[in-house]
PDB file of C-alpha atoms in Angstrom:
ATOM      1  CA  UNK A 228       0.000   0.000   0.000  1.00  0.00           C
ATOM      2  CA  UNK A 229       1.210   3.406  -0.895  1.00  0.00           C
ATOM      3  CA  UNK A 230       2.254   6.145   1.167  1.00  0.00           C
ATOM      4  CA  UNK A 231      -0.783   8.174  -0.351  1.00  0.00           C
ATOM      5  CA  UNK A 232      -3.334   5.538  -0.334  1.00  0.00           C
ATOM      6  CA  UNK A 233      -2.618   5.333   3.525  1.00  0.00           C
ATOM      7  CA  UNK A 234      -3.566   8.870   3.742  1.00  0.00           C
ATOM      8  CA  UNK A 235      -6.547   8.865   1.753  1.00  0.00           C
ATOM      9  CA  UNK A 236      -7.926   5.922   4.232  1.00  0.00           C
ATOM     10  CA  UNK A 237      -7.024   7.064   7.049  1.00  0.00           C
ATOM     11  CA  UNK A 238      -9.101  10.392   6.541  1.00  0.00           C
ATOM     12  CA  UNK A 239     -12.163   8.720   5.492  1.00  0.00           C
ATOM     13  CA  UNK A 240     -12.147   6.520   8.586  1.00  0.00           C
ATOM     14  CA  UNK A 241     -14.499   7.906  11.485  1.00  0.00           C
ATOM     15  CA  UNK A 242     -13.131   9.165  14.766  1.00  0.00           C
ATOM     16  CA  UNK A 243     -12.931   5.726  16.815  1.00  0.00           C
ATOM     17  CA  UNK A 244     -10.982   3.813  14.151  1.00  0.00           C
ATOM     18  CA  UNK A 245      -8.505   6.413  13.836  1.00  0.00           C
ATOM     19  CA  UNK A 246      -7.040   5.630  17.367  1.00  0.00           C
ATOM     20  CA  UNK A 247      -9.398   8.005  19.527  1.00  0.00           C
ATOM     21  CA  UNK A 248     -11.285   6.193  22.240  1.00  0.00           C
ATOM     22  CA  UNK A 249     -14.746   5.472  21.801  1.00  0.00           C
ATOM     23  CA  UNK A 250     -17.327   7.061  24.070  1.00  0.00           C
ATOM     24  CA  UNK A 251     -18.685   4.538  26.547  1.00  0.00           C
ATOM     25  CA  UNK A 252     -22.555   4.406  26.608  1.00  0.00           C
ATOM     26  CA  UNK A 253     -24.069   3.749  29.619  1.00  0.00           C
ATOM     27  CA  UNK A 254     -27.133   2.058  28.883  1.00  0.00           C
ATOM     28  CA  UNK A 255     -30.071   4.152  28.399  1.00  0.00           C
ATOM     29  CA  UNK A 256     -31.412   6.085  30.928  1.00  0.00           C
ATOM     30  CA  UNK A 257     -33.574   8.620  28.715  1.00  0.00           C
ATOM     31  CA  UNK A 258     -35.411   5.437  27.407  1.00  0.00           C
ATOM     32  CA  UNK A 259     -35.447   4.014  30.966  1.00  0.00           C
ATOM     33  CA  UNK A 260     -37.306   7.254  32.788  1.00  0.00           C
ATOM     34  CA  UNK A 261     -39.193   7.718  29.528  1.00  0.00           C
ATOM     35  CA  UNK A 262     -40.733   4.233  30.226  1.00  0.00           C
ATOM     36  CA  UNK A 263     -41.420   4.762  33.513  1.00  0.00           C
ATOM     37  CA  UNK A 264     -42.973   8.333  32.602  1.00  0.00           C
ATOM     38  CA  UNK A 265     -44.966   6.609  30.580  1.00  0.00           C
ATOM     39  CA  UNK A 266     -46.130   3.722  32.975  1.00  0.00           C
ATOM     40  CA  UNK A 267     -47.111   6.517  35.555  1.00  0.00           C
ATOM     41  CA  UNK A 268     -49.402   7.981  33.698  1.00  0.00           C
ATOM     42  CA  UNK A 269     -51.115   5.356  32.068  1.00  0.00           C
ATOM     43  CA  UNK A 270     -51.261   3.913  35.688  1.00  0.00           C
ATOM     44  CA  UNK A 271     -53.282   7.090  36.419  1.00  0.00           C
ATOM     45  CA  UNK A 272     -55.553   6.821  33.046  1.00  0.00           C
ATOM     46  CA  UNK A 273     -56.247   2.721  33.879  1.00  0.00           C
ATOM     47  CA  UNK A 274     -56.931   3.285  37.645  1.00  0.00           C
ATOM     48  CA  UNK A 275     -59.266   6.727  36.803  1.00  0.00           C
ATOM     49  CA  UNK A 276     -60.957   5.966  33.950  1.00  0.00           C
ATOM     50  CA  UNK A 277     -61.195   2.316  33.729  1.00  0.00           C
ATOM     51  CA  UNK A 278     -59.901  -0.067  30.858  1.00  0.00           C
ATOM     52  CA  UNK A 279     -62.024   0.471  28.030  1.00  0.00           C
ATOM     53  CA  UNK A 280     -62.409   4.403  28.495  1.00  0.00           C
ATOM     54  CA  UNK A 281     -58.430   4.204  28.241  1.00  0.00           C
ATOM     55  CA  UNK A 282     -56.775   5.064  25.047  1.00  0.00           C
ATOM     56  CA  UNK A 283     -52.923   5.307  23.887  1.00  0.00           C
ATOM     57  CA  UNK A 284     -53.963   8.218  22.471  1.00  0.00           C
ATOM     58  CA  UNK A 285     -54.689  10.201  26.216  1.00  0.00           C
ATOM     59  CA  UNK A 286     -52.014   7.917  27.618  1.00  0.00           C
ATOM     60  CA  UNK A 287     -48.753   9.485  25.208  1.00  0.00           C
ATOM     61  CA  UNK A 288     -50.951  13.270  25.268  1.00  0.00           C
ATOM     62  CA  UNK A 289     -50.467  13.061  29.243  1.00  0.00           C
ATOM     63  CA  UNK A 290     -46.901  11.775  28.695  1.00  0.00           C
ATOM     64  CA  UNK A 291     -45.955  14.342  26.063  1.00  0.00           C
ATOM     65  CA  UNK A 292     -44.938  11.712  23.989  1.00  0.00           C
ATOM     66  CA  UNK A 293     -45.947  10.838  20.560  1.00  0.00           C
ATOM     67  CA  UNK A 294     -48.160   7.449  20.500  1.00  0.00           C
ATOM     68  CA  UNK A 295     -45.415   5.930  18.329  1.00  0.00           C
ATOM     69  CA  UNK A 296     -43.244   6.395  21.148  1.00  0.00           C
ATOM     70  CA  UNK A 297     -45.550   4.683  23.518  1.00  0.00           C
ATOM     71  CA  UNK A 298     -45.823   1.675  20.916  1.00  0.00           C
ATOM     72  CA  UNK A 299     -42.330   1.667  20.953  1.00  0.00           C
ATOM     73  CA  UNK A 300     -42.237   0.740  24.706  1.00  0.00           C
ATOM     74  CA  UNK A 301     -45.782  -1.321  24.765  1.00  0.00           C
ATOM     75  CA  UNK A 302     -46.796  -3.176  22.385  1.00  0.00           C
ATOM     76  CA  UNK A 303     -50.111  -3.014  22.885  1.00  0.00           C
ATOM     77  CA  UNK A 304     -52.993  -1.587  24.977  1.00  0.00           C
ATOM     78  CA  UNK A 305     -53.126  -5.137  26.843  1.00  0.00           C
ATOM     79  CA  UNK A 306     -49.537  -5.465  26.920  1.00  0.00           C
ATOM     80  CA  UNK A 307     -49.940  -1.635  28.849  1.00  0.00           C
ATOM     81  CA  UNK A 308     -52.203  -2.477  31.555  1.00  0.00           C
ATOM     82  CA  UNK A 309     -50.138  -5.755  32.054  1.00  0.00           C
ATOM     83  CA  UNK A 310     -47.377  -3.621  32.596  1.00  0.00           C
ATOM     84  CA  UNK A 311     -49.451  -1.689  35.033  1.00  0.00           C
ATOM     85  CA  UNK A 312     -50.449  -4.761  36.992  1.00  0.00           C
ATOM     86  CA  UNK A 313     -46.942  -6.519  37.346  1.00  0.00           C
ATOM     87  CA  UNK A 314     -45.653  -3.691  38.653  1.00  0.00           C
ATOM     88  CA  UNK A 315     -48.214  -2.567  41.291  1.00  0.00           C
ATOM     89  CA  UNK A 316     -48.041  -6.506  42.014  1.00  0.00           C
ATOM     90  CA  UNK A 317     -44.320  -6.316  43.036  1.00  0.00           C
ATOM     91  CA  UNK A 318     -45.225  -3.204  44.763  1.00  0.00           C
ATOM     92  CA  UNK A 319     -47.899  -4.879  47.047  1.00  0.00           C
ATOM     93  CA  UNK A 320     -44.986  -8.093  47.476  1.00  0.00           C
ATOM     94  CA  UNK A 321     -42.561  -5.843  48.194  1.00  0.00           C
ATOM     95  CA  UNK A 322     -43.950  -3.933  51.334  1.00  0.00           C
ATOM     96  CA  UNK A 323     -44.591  -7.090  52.992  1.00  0.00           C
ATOM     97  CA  UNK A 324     -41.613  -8.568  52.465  1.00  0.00           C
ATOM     98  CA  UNK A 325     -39.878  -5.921  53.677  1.00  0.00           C
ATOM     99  CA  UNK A 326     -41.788  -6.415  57.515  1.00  0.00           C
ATOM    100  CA  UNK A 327     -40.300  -7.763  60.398  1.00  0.00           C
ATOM    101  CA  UNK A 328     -42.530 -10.331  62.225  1.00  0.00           C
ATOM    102  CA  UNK A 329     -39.757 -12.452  63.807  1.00  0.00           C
ATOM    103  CA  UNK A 330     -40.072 -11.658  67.785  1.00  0.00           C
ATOM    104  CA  UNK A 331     -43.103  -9.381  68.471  1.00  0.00           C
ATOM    105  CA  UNK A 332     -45.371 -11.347  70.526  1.00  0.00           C
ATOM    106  CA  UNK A 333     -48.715 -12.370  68.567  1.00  0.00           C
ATOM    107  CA  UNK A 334     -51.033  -9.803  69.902  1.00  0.00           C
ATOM    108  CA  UNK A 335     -48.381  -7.268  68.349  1.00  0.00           C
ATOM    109  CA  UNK A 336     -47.350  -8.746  65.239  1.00  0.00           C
ATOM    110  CA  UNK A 337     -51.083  -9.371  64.046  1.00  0.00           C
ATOM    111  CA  UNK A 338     -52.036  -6.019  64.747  1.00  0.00           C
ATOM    112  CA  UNK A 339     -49.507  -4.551  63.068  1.00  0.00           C
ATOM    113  CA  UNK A 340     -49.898  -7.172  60.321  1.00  0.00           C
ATOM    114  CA  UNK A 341     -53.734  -6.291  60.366  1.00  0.00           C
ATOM    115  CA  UNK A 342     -52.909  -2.408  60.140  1.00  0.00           C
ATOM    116  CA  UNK A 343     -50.690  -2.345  57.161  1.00  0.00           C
ATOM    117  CA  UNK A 344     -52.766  -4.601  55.236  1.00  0.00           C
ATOM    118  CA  UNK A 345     -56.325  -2.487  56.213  1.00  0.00           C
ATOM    119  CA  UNK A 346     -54.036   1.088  55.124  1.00  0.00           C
ATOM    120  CA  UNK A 347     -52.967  -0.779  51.540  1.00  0.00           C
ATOM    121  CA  UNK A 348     -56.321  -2.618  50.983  1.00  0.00           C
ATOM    122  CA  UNK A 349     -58.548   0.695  51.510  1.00  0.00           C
ATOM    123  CA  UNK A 350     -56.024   3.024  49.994  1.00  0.00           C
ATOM    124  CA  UNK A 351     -58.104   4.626  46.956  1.00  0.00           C
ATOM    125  CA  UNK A 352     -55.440   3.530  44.380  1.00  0.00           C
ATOM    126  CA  UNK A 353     -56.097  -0.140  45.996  1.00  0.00           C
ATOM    127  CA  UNK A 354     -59.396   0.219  45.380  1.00  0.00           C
ATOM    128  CA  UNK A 355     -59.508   1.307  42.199  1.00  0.00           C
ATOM    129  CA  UNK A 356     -57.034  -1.524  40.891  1.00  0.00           C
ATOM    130  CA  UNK A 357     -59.559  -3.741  42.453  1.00  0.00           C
ATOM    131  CA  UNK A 358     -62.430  -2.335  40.591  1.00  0.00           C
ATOM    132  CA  UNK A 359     -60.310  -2.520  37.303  1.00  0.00           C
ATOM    133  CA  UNK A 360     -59.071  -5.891  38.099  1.00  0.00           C
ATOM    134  CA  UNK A 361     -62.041  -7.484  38.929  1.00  0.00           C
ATOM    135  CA  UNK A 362     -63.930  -6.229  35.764  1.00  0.00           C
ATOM    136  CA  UNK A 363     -60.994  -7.427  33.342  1.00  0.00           C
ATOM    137  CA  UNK A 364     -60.767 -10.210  34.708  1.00  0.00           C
ATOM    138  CA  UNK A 365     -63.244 -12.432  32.606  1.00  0.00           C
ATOM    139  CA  UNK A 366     -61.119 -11.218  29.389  1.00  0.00           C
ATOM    140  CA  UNK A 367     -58.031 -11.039  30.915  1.00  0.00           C
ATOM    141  CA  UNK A 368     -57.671 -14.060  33.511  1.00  0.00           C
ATOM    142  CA  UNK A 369     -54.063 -13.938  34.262  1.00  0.00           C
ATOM    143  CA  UNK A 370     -54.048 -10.539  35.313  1.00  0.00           C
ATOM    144  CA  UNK A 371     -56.472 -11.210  38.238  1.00  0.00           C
ATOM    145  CA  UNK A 372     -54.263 -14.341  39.270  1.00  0.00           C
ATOM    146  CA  UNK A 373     -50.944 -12.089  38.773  1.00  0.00           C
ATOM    147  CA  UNK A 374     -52.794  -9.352  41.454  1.00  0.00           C
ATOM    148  CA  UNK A 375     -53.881 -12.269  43.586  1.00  0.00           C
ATOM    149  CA  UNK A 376     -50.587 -14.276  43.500  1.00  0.00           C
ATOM    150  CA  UNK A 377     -48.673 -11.169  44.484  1.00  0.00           C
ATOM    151  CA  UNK A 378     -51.368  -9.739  46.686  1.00  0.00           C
ATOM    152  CA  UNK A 379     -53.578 -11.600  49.285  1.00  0.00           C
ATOM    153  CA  UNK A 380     -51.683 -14.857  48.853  1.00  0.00           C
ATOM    154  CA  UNK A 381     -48.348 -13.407  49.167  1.00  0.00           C
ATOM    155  CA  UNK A 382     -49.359 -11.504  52.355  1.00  0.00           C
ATOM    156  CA  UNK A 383     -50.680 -14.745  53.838  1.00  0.00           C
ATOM    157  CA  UNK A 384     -47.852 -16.705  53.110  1.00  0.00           C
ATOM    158  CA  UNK A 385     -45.722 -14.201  54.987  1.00  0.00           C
ATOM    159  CA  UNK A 386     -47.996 -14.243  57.989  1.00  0.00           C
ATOM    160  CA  UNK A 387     -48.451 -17.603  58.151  1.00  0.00           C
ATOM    161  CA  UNK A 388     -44.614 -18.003  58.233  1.00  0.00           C
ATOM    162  CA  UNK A 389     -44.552 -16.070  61.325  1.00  0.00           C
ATOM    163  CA  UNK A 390     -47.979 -18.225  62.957  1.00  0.00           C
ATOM    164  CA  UNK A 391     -45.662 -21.425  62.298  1.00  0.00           C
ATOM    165  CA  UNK A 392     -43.071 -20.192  64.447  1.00  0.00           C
ATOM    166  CA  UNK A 393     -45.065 -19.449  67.613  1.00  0.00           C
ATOM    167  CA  UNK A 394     -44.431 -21.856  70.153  1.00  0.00           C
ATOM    168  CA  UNK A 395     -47.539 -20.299  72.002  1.00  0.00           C
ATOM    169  CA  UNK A 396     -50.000 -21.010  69.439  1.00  0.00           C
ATOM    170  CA  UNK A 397     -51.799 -24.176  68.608  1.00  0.00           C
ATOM    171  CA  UNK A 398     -53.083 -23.864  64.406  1.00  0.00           C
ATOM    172  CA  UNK A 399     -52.889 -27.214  62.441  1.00  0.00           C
ATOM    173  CA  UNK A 400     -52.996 -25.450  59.400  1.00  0.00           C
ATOM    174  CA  UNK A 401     -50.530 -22.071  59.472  1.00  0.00           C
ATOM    175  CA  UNK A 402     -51.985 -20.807  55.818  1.00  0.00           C
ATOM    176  CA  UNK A 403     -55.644 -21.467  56.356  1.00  0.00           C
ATOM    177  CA  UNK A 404     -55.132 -19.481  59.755  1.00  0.00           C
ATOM    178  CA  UNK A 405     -53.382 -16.359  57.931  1.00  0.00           C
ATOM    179  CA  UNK A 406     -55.901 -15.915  55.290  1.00  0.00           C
ATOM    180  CA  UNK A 407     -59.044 -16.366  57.826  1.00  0.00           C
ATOM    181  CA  UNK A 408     -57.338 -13.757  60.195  1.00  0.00           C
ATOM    182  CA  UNK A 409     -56.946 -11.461  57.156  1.00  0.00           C
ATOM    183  CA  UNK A 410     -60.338 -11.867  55.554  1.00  0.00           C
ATOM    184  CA  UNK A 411     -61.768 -10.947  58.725  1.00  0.00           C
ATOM    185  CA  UNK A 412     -59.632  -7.862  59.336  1.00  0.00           C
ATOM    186  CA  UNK A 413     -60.819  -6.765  55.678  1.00  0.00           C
ATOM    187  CA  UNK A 414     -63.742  -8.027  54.272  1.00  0.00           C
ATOM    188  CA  UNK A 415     -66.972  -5.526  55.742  1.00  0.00           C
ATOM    189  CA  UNK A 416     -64.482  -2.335  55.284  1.00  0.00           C
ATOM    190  CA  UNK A 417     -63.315  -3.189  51.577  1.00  0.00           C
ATOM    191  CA  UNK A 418     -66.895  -4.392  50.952  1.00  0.00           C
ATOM    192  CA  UNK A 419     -67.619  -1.266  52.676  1.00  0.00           C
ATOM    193  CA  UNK A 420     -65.927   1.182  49.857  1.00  0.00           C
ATOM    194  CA  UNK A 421     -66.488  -0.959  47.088  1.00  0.00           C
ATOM    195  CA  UNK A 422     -69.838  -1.251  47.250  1.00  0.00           C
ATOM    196  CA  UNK A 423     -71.460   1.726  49.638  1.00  0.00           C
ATOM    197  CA  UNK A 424     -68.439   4.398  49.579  1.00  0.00           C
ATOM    198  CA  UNK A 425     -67.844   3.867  52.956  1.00  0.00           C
ATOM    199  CA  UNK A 426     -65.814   1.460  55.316  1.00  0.00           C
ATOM    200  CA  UNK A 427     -67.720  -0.439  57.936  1.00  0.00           C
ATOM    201  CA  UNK A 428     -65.662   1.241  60.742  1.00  0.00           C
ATOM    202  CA  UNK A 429     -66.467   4.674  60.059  1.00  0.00           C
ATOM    203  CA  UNK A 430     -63.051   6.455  62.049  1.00  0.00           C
ATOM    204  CA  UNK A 431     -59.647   5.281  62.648  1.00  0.00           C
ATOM    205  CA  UNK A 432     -60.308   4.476  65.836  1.00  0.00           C
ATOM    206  CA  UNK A 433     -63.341   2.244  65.077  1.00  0.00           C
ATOM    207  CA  UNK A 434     -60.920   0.849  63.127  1.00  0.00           C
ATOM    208  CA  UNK A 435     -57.938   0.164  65.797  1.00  0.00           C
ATOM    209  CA  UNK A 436     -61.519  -1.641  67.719  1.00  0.00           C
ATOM    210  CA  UNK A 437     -62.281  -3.786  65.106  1.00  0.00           C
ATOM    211  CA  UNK A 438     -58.663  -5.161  64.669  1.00  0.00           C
ATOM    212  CA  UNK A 439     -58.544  -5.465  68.461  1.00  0.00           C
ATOM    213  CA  UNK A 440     -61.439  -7.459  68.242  1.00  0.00           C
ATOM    214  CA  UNK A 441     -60.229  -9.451  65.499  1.00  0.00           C
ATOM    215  CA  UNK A 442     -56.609 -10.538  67.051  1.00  0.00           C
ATOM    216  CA  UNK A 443     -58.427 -10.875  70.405  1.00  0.00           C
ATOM    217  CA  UNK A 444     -61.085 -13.544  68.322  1.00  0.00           C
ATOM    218  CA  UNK A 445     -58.566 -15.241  66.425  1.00  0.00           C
ATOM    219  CA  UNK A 446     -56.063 -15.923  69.763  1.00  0.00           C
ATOM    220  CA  UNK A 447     -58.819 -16.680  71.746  1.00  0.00           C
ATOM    221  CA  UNK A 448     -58.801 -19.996  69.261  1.00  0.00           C
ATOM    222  CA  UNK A 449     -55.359 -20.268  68.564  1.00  0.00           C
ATOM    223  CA  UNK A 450     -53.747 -20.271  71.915  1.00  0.00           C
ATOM    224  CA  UNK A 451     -52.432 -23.826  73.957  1.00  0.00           C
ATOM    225  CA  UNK A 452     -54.487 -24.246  76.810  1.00  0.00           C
TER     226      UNK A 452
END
């Protein structure tokens, strides 16, 4: 190769291949918060408005995106409100998970187990998922099981972990136990909302009664004699 032919390739080569270091990319971030942007606010269009009255259309106009863009991260409207779900799923895992059971006596450890559940259960976002869940749930089965798998059942698997461990208590059947002791902590107050508007304990501290009531019910049958 000649001396000139050298030069003449070595200017048409672009920057990188002439010896300079490449710029390192570091993933995509822009995409990243752009896909949570959108998520948000199609959260807030699903949970509002319900599934049907929800378009891609309203969903990239809140986002200030064009609806290309929001095809570009969803595939589809279904594929959307999937999203939606798995994510608020792992959100209702995750704040369970993340409490510490291990050595609070019962009567402490179910009321506080009672309390959190009661303050995520009747939040309004709670609610409204539930609403949306329930009515999608016909056409879109694995959505409700997805909600259900990461929501009740997850929350009484982690409380019957804890019932297993008490020495104190007699209960043949630790999972059975857990979701009885939450059903009747929730049941009449999310009925309550869903149905009326309004929770069957009408204050927060008809609400501290009724979970008194409810631990005080459930060790009454659960203790060794």
């Amino acid at each position: 190769m000649t001396a000139r032919t050298k030069r003449t390739n070595s200017a048409t080569l672009p920057p990188r291949e002439k010896g300079r270091p490449a710029q390192r990319r570091r993933g995509r971030p822009a995409d990243a918060r752009k896909h949570a942007d959108i998520l948000a606010v199609a959260m807030d269009v699903f949970l509002k408005g319900g599934y049907h009255a929800a378009s891609m259309d309203a969903i990239a106009a809140r986002a200030k995106v064009s609806k290309i863009t929001v095809y570009a991260h969803f595939s589809s409207k279904q594929a959307l409100f999937s999203a939606i779900c798995a994510e608020l799923a792992g959100r209702l895992t995750g704040t369970f998970q993340r409490m510490t059971l291990s050595g609070l006596a019962p009567e402490k450890a179910l009321r506080q187990m009672a309390r959190a559940y009661l303050d995520l259960a009747l939040a309004p976002r709670s609610l409204a998922l539930h609403r949306l869940v329930v009515a999608e749930a016909a056409r879109q089965p694995q959505l409700g099981r997805l909600i259900h798998r990461h929501g009740p059942v997850a929350i009484a698997a982690t409380l019957a972990v804890y019932l297993k461990a008490q020495p104190s208590l007699r209960i043949a059947n630790p999972e059975l136990a857990a979701q009885q002791f939450l059903g009747m902590v929730l049941a009449q107050n999310q009925l309550g909302l869903l149905l009326a508007g309004k929770p069957a304990a009408k204050s927060k501290a008809a609400l501290n009664a009724a979970i008194d009531h409810a631990v005080e019910l459930f060790l009454n049958g659960c203790r060794k004699i």
